[in-house]
Structure formats: C-alpha cells, structure tokens
Amino acid sequence: MTFKACKKEEKMDREFQKKFKFEGSIKVLTQMMVDPAATEKRGGEKNLPLRRGEILDVIQFTNQEQILCRNSQRRYGYVPRAVMLPL
C-alpha cells in the first residue's frame, strides 16, 4: 500500500468516527453477506448503499434493526439486519 493510499484510508476512518460518534479503534467483528434476494437500495445520509450478494465487514451490532458495516470501497453506514446473511 502506498503512503498516499494509507493517508486516504486514515482520513476516511477519522471521518467515519466523527460522523457516527464511534470511539476507539475500528475492528471488524465478522463478515456478512447482503441477501441475494434483497432489493438493491441506495444509501442515505448514514445508510450504506446495498448490492445483492455483497460481502460487508461488520463493525458494530448497533441494535435489533441495524448493523454498522463497511463495504469494499471503505464506505461506512448502517445496514438493516433483515437483509444480512451470515457467511
């Protein structure tokens, strides 16, 4: 990884921590897949855009309805638990 790419990732992580009021280091708890039968959804202010069959990194199980996740483009957001499948 180049120095420039590393700095960009650090900046994205700091923005995530500020936006979601997340304290501490970012640790991936597990990976889950978006249900292939789910409808694709656009992201909102704090919601992550979803693509069928996409593998997401789970950062935090926030409540019974949502999970805080990161996608392959290092974007963060909430995802409904109803559309997530364990790997």
mmCIF file of N, CA, C and O in Angstrom:
data_model
loop_
_atom_site.group_PDB
_atom_site.id
_atom_site.type_symbol
_atom_site.label_atom_id
_atom_site.label_comp_id
_atom_site.label_asym_id
_atom_site.label_seq_id
_atom_site.Cartn_x
_atom_site.Cartn_y
_atom_site.Cartn_z
ATOM 1 N N MET A 1 0.849 -1.172 0.000
ATOM 2 C CA MET A 1 0.000 0.000 0.000
ATOM 3 C C MET A 1 0.899 1.241 0.000
ATOM 4 O O MET A 1 1.854 1.319 0.751
ATOM 5 N N THR A 2 0.571 2.173 -0.833
ATOM 6 C CA THR A 2 1.380 3.381 -0.928
ATOM 7 C C THR A 2 1.075 4.318 0.237
ATOM 8 O O THR A 2 0.052 4.182 0.925
ATOM 9 N N PHE A 3 1.971 5.250 0.444
ATOM 10 C CA PHE A 3 1.809 6.224 1.522
ATOM 11 C C PHE A 3 0.541 7.042 1.323
ATOM 12 O O PHE A 3 -0.212 7.292 2.260
ATOM 13 N N LYS A 4 0.289 7.425 0.068
ATOM 14 C CA LYS A 4 -0.889 8.243 -0.241
ATOM 15 C C LYS A 4 -2.176 7.473 0.046
ATOM 16 O O LYS A 4 -3.118 8.017 0.624
ATOM 17 N N ALA A 5 -2.219 6.207 -0.322
ATOM 18 C CA ALA A 5 -3.404 5.382 -0.076
ATOM 19 C C ALA A 5 -3.618 5.177 1.418
ATOM 20 O O ALA A 5 -4.749 5.190 1.901
ATOM 21 N N CYS A 6 -2.531 5.001 2.147
ATOM 22 C CA CYS A 6 -2.617 4.825 3.598
ATOM 23 C C CYS A 6 -3.190 6.076 4.264
ATOM 24 O O CYS A 6 -4.042 5.988 5.143
ATOM 25 N N LYS A 7 -2.723 7.235 3.848
ATOM 26 C CA LYS A 7 -3.225 8.501 4.396
ATOM 27 C C LYS A 7 -4.705 8.691 4.073
ATOM 28 O O LYS A 7 -5.479 9.172 4.897
ATOM 29 N N LYS A 8 -5.108 8.287 2.861
ATOM 30 C CA LYS A 8 -6.507 8.411 2.457
ATOM 31 C C LYS A 8 -7.390 7.529 3.330
ATOM 32 O O LYS A 8 -8.461 7.946 3.767
ATOM 33 N N GLU A 9 -6.950 6.299 3.605
ATOM 34 C CA GLU A 9 -7.716 5.398 4.464
ATOM 35 C C GLU A 9 -7.823 5.953 5.881
ATOM 36 O O GLU A 9 -8.873 5.873 6.502
ATOM 37 N N GLU A 10 -6.738 6.502 6.395
ATOM 38 C CA GLU A 10 -6.766 7.102 7.733
ATOM 39 C C GLU A 10 -7.759 8.255 7.788
ATOM 40 O O GLU A 10 -8.502 8.393 8.759
ATOM 41 N N LYS A 11 -7.794 9.078 6.750
ATOM 42 C CA LYS A 11 -8.724 10.201 6.696
ATOM 43 C C LYS A 11 -10.168 9.698 6.675
ATOM 44 O O LYS A 11 -11.030 10.221 7.387
ATOM 45 N N MET A 12 -10.443 8.657 5.862
ATOM 46 C CA MET A 12 -11.793 8.102 5.788
ATOM 47 C C MET A 12 -12.214 7.521 7.136
ATOM 48 O O MET A 12 -13.364 7.676 7.551
ATOM 49 N N ASP A 13 -11.289 6.874 7.832
ATOM 50 C CA ASP A 13 -11.593 6.312 9.145
ATOM 51 C C ASP A 13 -11.895 7.410 10.162
ATOM 52 O O ASP A 13 -12.814 7.279 10.967
ATOM 53 N N ARG A 14 -11.145 8.508 10.125
ATOM 54 C CA ARG A 14 -11.417 9.632 11.040
ATOM 55 C C ARG A 14 -12.773 10.258 10.759
ATOM 56 O O ARG A 14 -13.520 10.595 11.683
ATOM 57 N N GLU A 15 -13.110 10.410 9.472
ATOM 58 C CA GLU A 15 -14.420 10.963 9.111
ATOM 59 C C GLU A 15 -15.546 10.056 9.596
ATOM 60 O O GLU A 15 -16.567 10.522 10.076
ATOM 61 N N PHE A 16 -15.348 8.736 9.452
ATOM 62 C CA PHE A 16 -16.332 7.773 9.945
ATOM 63 C C PHE A 16 -16.532 7.928 11.447
ATOM 64 O O PHE A 16 -17.665 7.981 11.929
ATOM 65 N N GLN A 17 -15.434 8.000 12.195
ATOM 66 C CA GLN A 17 -15.534 8.103 13.647
ATOM 67 C C GLN A 17 -16.242 9.378 14.066
ATOM 68 O O GLN A 17 -17.024 9.377 15.015
ATOM 69 N N LYS A 18 -16.021 10.458 13.347
ATOM 70 C CA LYS A 18 -16.687 11.721 13.657
ATOM 71 C C LYS A 18 -18.178 11.660 13.310
ATOM 72 O O LYS A 18 -19.029 12.042 14.105
ATOM 73 N N LYS A 19 -18.498 11.144 12.122
ATOM 74 C CA LYS A 19 -19.883 11.104 11.648
ATOM 75 C C LYS A 19 -20.762 10.198 12.503
ATOM 76 O O LYS A 19 -21.899 10.525 12.815
ATOM 77 N N PHE A 20 -20.228 9.036 12.895
ATOM 78 C CA PHE A 20 -21.014 8.060 13.642
ATOM 79 C C PHE A 20 -20.741 8.097 15.145
ATOM 80 O O PHE A 20 -21.225 7.243 15.882
ATOM 81 N N LYS A 21 -19.940 9.071 15.588
ATOM 82 C CA LYS A 21 -19.595 9.210 17.008
ATOM 83 C C LYS A 21 -19.057 7.882 17.553
ATOM 84 O O LYS A 21 -19.449 7.409 18.607
ATOM 85 N N PHE A 22 -18.150 7.285 16.781
ATOM 86 C CA PHE A 22 -17.559 5.989 17.115
ATOM 87 C C PHE A 22 -16.236 6.232 17.820
ATOM 88 O O PHE A 22 -15.369 6.940 17.310
ATOM 89 N N GLU A 23 -16.081 5.670 19.008
ATOM 90 C CA GLU A 23 -14.855 5.850 19.775
ATOM 91 C C GLU A 23 -14.047 4.565 19.779
ATOM 92 O O GLU A 23 -14.601 3.477 19.714
ATOM 93 N N GLY A 24 -12.760 4.689 19.852
ATOM 94 C CA GLY A 24 -11.881 3.529 19.887
ATOM 95 C C GLY A 24 -11.413 3.142 18.500
ATOM 96 O O GLY A 24 -11.683 3.818 17.506
ATOM 97 N N SER A 25 -10.695 2.039 18.437
ATOM 98 C CA SER A 25 -10.186 1.588 17.147
ATOM 99 C C SER A 25 -11.275 0.832 16.385
ATOM 100 O O SER A 25 -12.164 0.239 16.977
ATOM 101 N N ILE A 26 -11.170 0.861 15.076
ATOM 102 C CA ILE A 26 -12.139 0.194 14.215
ATOM 103 C C ILE A 26 -11.698 -1.252 14.043
ATOM 104 O O ILE A 26 -10.639 -1.519 13.499
ATOM 105 N N LYS A 27 -12.511 -2.164 14.544
ATOM 106 C CA LYS A 27 -12.213 -3.587 14.446
ATOM 107 C C LYS A 27 -13.353 -4.283 13.725
ATOM 108 O O LYS A 27 -14.518 -4.029 14.010
ATOM 109 N N VAL A 28 -13.007 -5.170 12.816
ATOM 110 C CA VAL A 28 -14.013 -5.951 12.095
ATOM 111 C C VAL A 28 -14.405 -7.129 12.975
ATOM 112 O O VAL A 28 -13.569 -7.949 13.344
ATOM 113 N N LEU A 29 -15.687 -7.195 13.351
ATOM 114 C CA LEU A 29 -16.178 -8.278 14.198
ATOM 115 C C LEU A 29 -16.386 -9.555 13.395
ATOM 116 O O LEU A 29 -16.028 -10.641 13.841
ATOM 117 N N THR A 30 -16.973 -9.425 12.226
ATOM 118 C CA THR A 30 -17.246 -10.562 11.354
ATOM 119 C C THR A 30 -17.566 -10.029 9.973
ATOM 120 O O THR A 30 -17.620 -8.818 9.766
ATOM 121 N N GLN A 31 -17.799 -10.929 9.044
ATOM 122 C CA GLN A 31 -18.257 -10.546 7.714
ATOM 123 C C GLN A 31 -19.608 -11.185 7.469
ATOM 124 O O GLN A 31 -19.853 -12.309 7.901
ATOM 125 N N MET A 32 -20.474 -10.444 6.787
ATOM 126 C CA MET A 32 -21.799 -10.942 6.437
ATOM 127 C C MET A 32 -22.080 -10.575 4.994
ATOM 128 O O MET A 32 -21.457 -9.672 4.438
ATOM 129 N N MET A 33 -23.045 -11.283 4.400
ATOM 130 C CA MET A 33 -23.397 -11.059 3.005
ATOM 131 C C MET A 33 -24.798 -10.470 2.908
ATOM 132 O O MET A 33 -25.699 -10.862 3.652
ATOM 133 N N VAL A 34 -24.954 -9.545 1.970
ATOM 134 C CA VAL A 34 -26.280 -9.000 1.679
ATOM 135 C C VAL A 34 -27.063 -10.085 0.954
ATOM 136 O O VAL A 34 -26.553 -10.720 0.034
ATOM 137 N N ASP A 35 -28.279 -10.313 1.395
ATOM 138 C CA ASP A 35 -29.143 -11.350 0.822
ATOM 139 C C ASP A 35 -29.276 -11.162 -0.697
ATOM 140 O O ASP A 35 -29.650 -10.077 -1.142
ATOM 141 N N PRO A 36 -28.947 -12.192 -1.490
ATOM 142 C CA PRO A 36 -29.083 -12.077 -2.949
ATOM 143 C C PRO A 36 -30.515 -11.820 -3.411
ATOM 144 O O PRO A 36 -30.734 -11.313 -4.505
ATOM 145 N N ALA A 37 -31.500 -12.149 -2.588
ATOM 146 C CA ALA A 37 -32.904 -11.918 -2.943
ATOM 147 C C ALA A 37 -33.382 -10.520 -2.530
ATOM 148 O O ALA A 37 -34.489 -10.116 -2.885
ATOM 149 N N ALA A 38 -32.557 -9.793 -1.797
ATOM 150 C CA ALA A 38 -32.956 -8.463 -1.333
ATOM 151 C C ALA A 38 -32.947 -7.473 -2.490
ATOM 152 O O ALA A 38 -32.207 -7.637 -3.457
ATOM 153 N N THR A 39 -33.769 -6.443 -2.368
ATOM 154 C CA THR A 39 -33.759 -5.392 -3.382
ATOM 155 C C THR A 39 -32.582 -4.475 -3.117
ATOM 156 O O THR A 39 -32.238 -4.206 -1.960
ATOM 157 N N GLU A 40 -31.947 -4.006 -4.167
ATOM 158 C CA GLU A 40 -30.816 -3.104 -4.008
ATOM 159 C C GLU A 40 -31.331 -1.759 -3.537
ATOM 160 O O GLU A 40 -32.372 -1.284 -3.977
ATOM 161 N N LYS A 41 -30.581 -1.162 -2.615
ATOM 162 C CA LYS A 41 -31.010 0.110 -2.040
ATOM 163 C C LYS A 41 -29.909 1.130 -2.169
ATOM 164 O O LYS A 41 -28.729 0.816 -2.048
ATOM 165 N N ARG A 42 -30.312 2.349 -2.401
ATOM 166 C CA ARG A 42 -29.361 3.457 -2.402
ATOM 167 C C ARG A 42 -29.081 3.858 -0.967
ATOM 168 O O ARG A 42 -29.946 3.741 -0.109
ATOM 169 N N GLY A 43 -27.904 4.343 -0.741
ATOM 170 C CA GLY A 43 -27.556 4.801 0.596
ATOM 171 C C GLY A 43 -28.198 6.138 0.893
ATOM 172 O O GLY A 43 -28.494 6.919 0.001
ATOM 173 N N GLY A 44 -28.409 6.371 2.146
ATOM 174 C CA GLY A 44 -28.931 7.657 2.577
ATOM 175 C C GLY A 44 -27.839 8.425 3.288
ATOM 176 O O GLY A 44 -26.654 8.219 3.030
ATOM 177 N N GLU A 45 -28.233 9.265 4.208
ATOM 178 C CA GLU A 45 -27.254 10.067 4.949
ATOM 179 C C GLU A 45 -26.285 9.173 5.718
ATOM 180 O O GLU A 45 -25.084 9.331 5.626
ATOM 181 N N LYS A 46 -26.822 8.219 6.458
ATOM 182 C CA LYS A 46 -25.973 7.322 7.237
ATOM 183 C C LYS A 46 -26.159 5.862 6.842
ATOM 184 O O LYS A 46 -25.616 4.978 7.481
ATOM 185 N N ASN A 47 -26.933 5.605 5.802
ATOM 186 C CA ASN A 47 -27.167 4.234 5.343
ATOM 187 C C ASN A 47 -26.217 3.885 4.216
ATOM 188 O O ASN A 47 -25.918 4.709 3.353
ATOM 189 N N LEU A 48 -25.763 2.656 4.233
ATOM 190 C CA LEU A 48 -24.825 2.172 3.230
ATOM 191 C C LEU A 48 -25.586 1.694 1.994
ATOM 192 O O LEU A 48 -26.587 0.991 2.129
ATOM 193 N N PRO A 49 -25.145 2.064 0.781
ATOM 194 C CA PRO A 49 -25.798 1.526 -0.409
ATOM 195 C C PRO A 49 -25.563 0.020 -0.487
ATOM 196 O O PRO A 49 -24.471 -0.456 -0.189
ATOM 197 N N LEU A 50 -26.596 -0.722 -0.863
ATOM 198 C CA LEU A 50 -26.513 -2.181 -0.869
ATOM 199 C C LEU A 50 -26.561 -2.745 -2.280
ATOM 200 O O LEU A 50 -27.314 -2.269 -3.119
ATOM 201 N N ARG A 51 -25.739 -3.770 -2.496
ATOM 202 C CA ARG A 51 -25.778 -4.545 -3.727
ATOM 203 C C ARG A 51 -25.984 -6.004 -3.346
ATOM 204 O O ARG A 51 -25.381 -6.482 -2.389
ATOM 205 N N ARG A 52 -26.806 -6.713 -4.084
ATOM 206 C CA ARG A 52 -27.094 -8.113 -3.782
ATOM 207 C C ARG A 52 -25.813 -8.949 -3.780
ATOM 208 O O ARG A 52 -24.988 -8.820 -4.661
ATOM 209 N N GLY A 53 -25.680 -9.798 -2.766
ATOM 210 C CA GLY A 53 -24.548 -10.706 -2.683
ATOM 211 C C GLY A 53 -23.245 -10.068 -2.223
ATOM 212 O O GLY A 53 -22.224 -10.741 -2.145
ATOM 213 N N GLU A 54 -23.261 -8.793 -1.911
ATOM 214 C CA GLU A 54 -22.049 -8.084 -1.479
ATOM 215 C C GLU A 54 -21.622 -8.558 -0.088
ATOM 216 O O GLU A 54 -22.457 -8.779 0.787
ATOM 217 N N ILE A 55 -20.325 -8.705 0.124
ATOM 218 C CA ILE A 55 -19.777 -9.076 1.422
ATOM 219 C C ILE A 55 -19.400 -7.788 2.161
ATOM 220 O O ILE A 55 -18.676 -6.955 1.621
ATOM 221 N N LEU A 56 -19.907 -7.653 3.380
ATOM 222 C CA LEU A 56 -19.649 -6.455 4.188
ATOM 223 C C LEU A 56 -18.920 -6.830 5.471
ATOM 224 O O LEU A 56 -19.148 -7.894 6.035
ATOM 225 N N ASP A 57 -18.051 -5.924 5.927
ATOM 226 C CA ASP A 57 -17.389 -6.078 7.215
ATOM 227 C C ASP A 57 -18.301 -5.489 8.286
ATOM 228 O O ASP A 57 -18.742 -4.344 8.158
ATOM 229 N N VAL A 58 -18.584 -6.245 9.327
ATOM 230 C CA VAL A 58 -19.416 -5.764 10.429
ATOM 231 C C VAL A 58 -18.516 -5.079 11.451
ATOM 232 O O VAL A 58 -17.583 -5.678 11.977
ATOM 233 N N ILE A 59 -18.803 -3.815 11.715
ATOM 234 C CA ILE A 59 -18.031 -3.029 12.677
ATOM 235 C C ILE A 59 -18.700 -3.062 14.045
ATOM 236 O O ILE A 59 -18.043 -3.160 15.059
ATOM 237 N N GLN A 60 -20.037 -2.961 14.062
ATOM 238 C CA GLN A 60 -20.757 -2.913 15.336
ATOM 239 C C GLN A 60 -22.198 -3.371 15.135
ATOM 240 O O GLN A 60 -22.840 -2.986 14.162
ATOM 241 N N PHE A 61 -22.689 -4.200 16.062
ATOM 242 C CA PHE A 61 -24.106 -4.566 16.091
ATOM 243 C C PHE A 61 -24.784 -3.484 16.933
ATOM 244 O O PHE A 61 -24.707 -3.506 18.156
ATOM 245 N N THR A 62 -25.422 -2.512 16.278
ATOM 246 C CA THR A 62 -25.934 -1.341 16.979
ATOM 247 C C THR A 62 -27.230 -1.595 17.730
ATOM 248 O O THR A 62 -27.366 -1.188 18.865
ATOM 249 N N ASN A 63 -28.196 -2.244 17.086
ATOM 250 C CA ASN A 63 -29.465 -2.548 17.749
ATOM 251 C C ASN A 63 -30.129 -3.715 17.028
ATOM 252 O O ASN A 63 -29.517 -4.349 16.187
ATOM 253 N N GLN A 64 -31.386 -3.984 17.329
ATOM 254 C CA GLN A 64 -32.086 -5.130 16.741
ATOM 255 C C GLN A 64 -32.403 -4.939 15.256
ATOM 256 O O GLN A 64 -32.633 -5.906 14.552
ATOM 257 N N GLU A 65 -32.411 -3.701 14.770
ATOM 258 C CA GLU A 65 -32.781 -3.448 13.385
ATOM 259 C C GLU A 65 -31.599 -3.170 12.465
ATOM 260 O O GLU A 65 -31.692 -3.375 11.261
ATOM 261 N N GLN A 66 -30.488 -2.650 13.002
ATOM 262 C CA GLN A 66 -29.402 -2.206 12.144
ATOM 263 C C GLN A 66 -28.038 -2.700 12.605
ATOM 264 O O GLN A 66 -27.831 -2.987 13.782
ATOM 265 N N ILE A 67 -27.127 -2.763 11.622
ATOM 266 C CA ILE A 67 -25.733 -3.124 11.867
ATOM 267 C C ILE A 67 -24.872 -2.052 11.208
ATOM 268 O O ILE A 67 -25.173 -1.605 10.104
ATOM 269 N N LEU A 68 -23.805 -1.653 11.860
ATOM 270 C CA LEU A 68 -22.858 -0.703 11.291
ATOM 271 C C LEU A 68 -21.823 -1.499 10.505
ATOM 272 O O LEU A 68 -21.156 -2.364 11.056
ATOM 273 N N CYS A 69 -21.720 -1.218 9.198
ATOM 274 C CA CYS A 69 -20.870 -2.021 8.311
ATOM 275 C C CYS A 69 -19.958 -1.143 7.460
ATOM 276 O O CYS A 69 -20.155 0.061 7.348
ATOM 277 N N ARG A 70 -18.983 -1.822 6.830
ATOM 278 C CA ARG A 70 -18.070 -1.193 5.878
ATOM 279 C C ARG A 70 -18.062 -2.051 4.614
ATOM 280 O O ARG A 70 -17.981 -3.271 4.696
ATOM 281 N N ASN A 71 -18.123 -1.399 3.443
ATOM 282 C CA ASN A 71 -18.091 -2.163 2.192
ATOM 283 C C ASN A 71 -16.677 -2.204 1.628
ATOM 284 O O ASN A 71 -15.734 -1.711 2.246
ATOM 285 N N SER A 72 -16.527 -2.771 0.452
ATOM 286 C CA SER A 72 -15.203 -2.950 -0.142
ATOM 287 C C SER A 72 -14.562 -1.625 -0.560
ATOM 288 O O SER A 72 -13.345 -1.553 -0.708
ATOM 289 N N GLN A 73 -15.350 -0.570 -0.730
ATOM 290 C CA GLN A 73 -14.801 0.750 -1.052
ATOM 291 C C GLN A 73 -14.481 1.562 0.205
ATOM 292 O O GLN A 73 -14.248 2.755 0.129
ATOM 293 N N ARG A 74 -14.488 0.905 1.359
ATOM 294 C CA ARG A 74 -14.224 1.518 2.660
ATOM 295 C C ARG A 74 -15.237 2.613 3.009
ATOM 296 O O ARG A 74 -14.933 3.573 3.691
ATOM 297 N N ARG A 75 -16.472 2.451 2.561
ATOM 298 C CA ARG A 75 -17.548 3.351 2.957
ATOM 299 C C ARG A 75 -18.280 2.708 4.119
ATOM 300 O O ARG A 75 -18.477 1.496 4.152
ATOM 301 N N TYR A 76 -18.692 3.529 5.047
ATOM 302 C CA TYR A 76 -19.350 3.053 6.263
ATOM 303 C C TYR A 76 -20.803 3.473 6.262
ATOM 304 O O TYR A 76 -21.171 4.500 5.701
ATOM 305 N N GLY A 77 -21.653 2.680 6.942
ATOM 306 C CA GLY A 77 -23.046 3.050 7.079
ATOM 307 C C GLY A 77 -23.851 1.949 7.741
ATOM 308 O O GLY A 77 -23.359 0.842 7.977
ATOM 309 N N TYR A 78 -25.092 2.280 8.035
ATOM 310 C CA TYR A 78 -25.994 1.331 8.655
ATOM 311 C C TYR A 78 -26.649 0.457 7.589
ATOM 312 O O TYR A 78 -26.955 0.921 6.490
ATOM 313 N N VAL A 79 -26.851 -0.805 7.953
ATOM 314 C CA VAL A 79 -27.496 -1.778 7.069
ATOM 315 C C VAL A 79 -28.587 -2.478 7.881
ATOM 316 O O VAL A 79 -28.347 -2.877 9.026
ATOM 317 N N PRO A 80 -29.783 -2.663 7.300
ATOM 318 C CA PRO A 80 -30.838 -3.388 8.037
ATOM 319 C C PRO A 80 -30.437 -4.851 8.264
ATOM 320 O O PRO A 80 -29.915 -5.513 7.359
ATOM 321 N N ARG A 81 -30.677 -5.345 9.476
ATOM 322 C CA ARG A 81 -30.353 -6.737 9.792
ATOM 323 C C ARG A 81 -31.167 -7.706 8.937
ATOM 324 O O ARG A 81 -30.725 -8.813 8.665
ATOM 325 N N ALA A 82 -32.346 -7.293 8.507
ATOM 326 C CA ALA A 82 -33.239 -8.186 7.763
ATOM 327 C C ALA A 82 -32.638 -8.636 6.433
ATOM 328 O O ALA A 82 -33.010 -9.683 5.915
ATOM 329 N N VAL A 83 -31.720 -7.856 5.859
ATOM 330 C CA VAL A 83 -31.154 -8.210 4.569
ATOM 331 C C VAL A 83 -29.765 -8.853 4.670
ATOM 332 O O VAL A 83 -29.125 -9.116 3.663
ATOM 333 N N MET A 84 -29.297 -9.121 5.876
ATOM 334 C CA MET A 84 -27.962 -9.675 6.091
ATOM 335 C C MET A 84 -28.018 -11.176 6.360
ATOM 336 O O MET A 84 -28.893 -11.653 7.072
ATOM 337 N N LEU A 85 -27.054 -11.897 5.769
ATOM 338 C CA LEU A 85 -26.940 -13.338 5.967
ATOM 339 C C LEU A 85 -25.542 -13.656 6.501
ATOM 340 O O LEU A 85 -24.562 -13.085 6.032
ATOM 341 N N PRO A 86 -25.439 -14.577 7.452
ATOM 342 C CA PRO A 86 -24.095 -14.957 7.925
ATOM 343 C C PRO A 86 -23.365 -15.745 6.842
ATOM 344 O O PRO A 86 -23.994 -16.414 6.027
ATOM 345 N N LEU A 87 -22.053 -15.646 6.849
ATOM 346 C CA LEU A 87 -21.261 -16.412 5.872
ATOM 347 C C LEU A 87 -21.043 -17.820 6.373
ATOM 348 O O LEU A 87 -20.949 -18.102 7.519
#
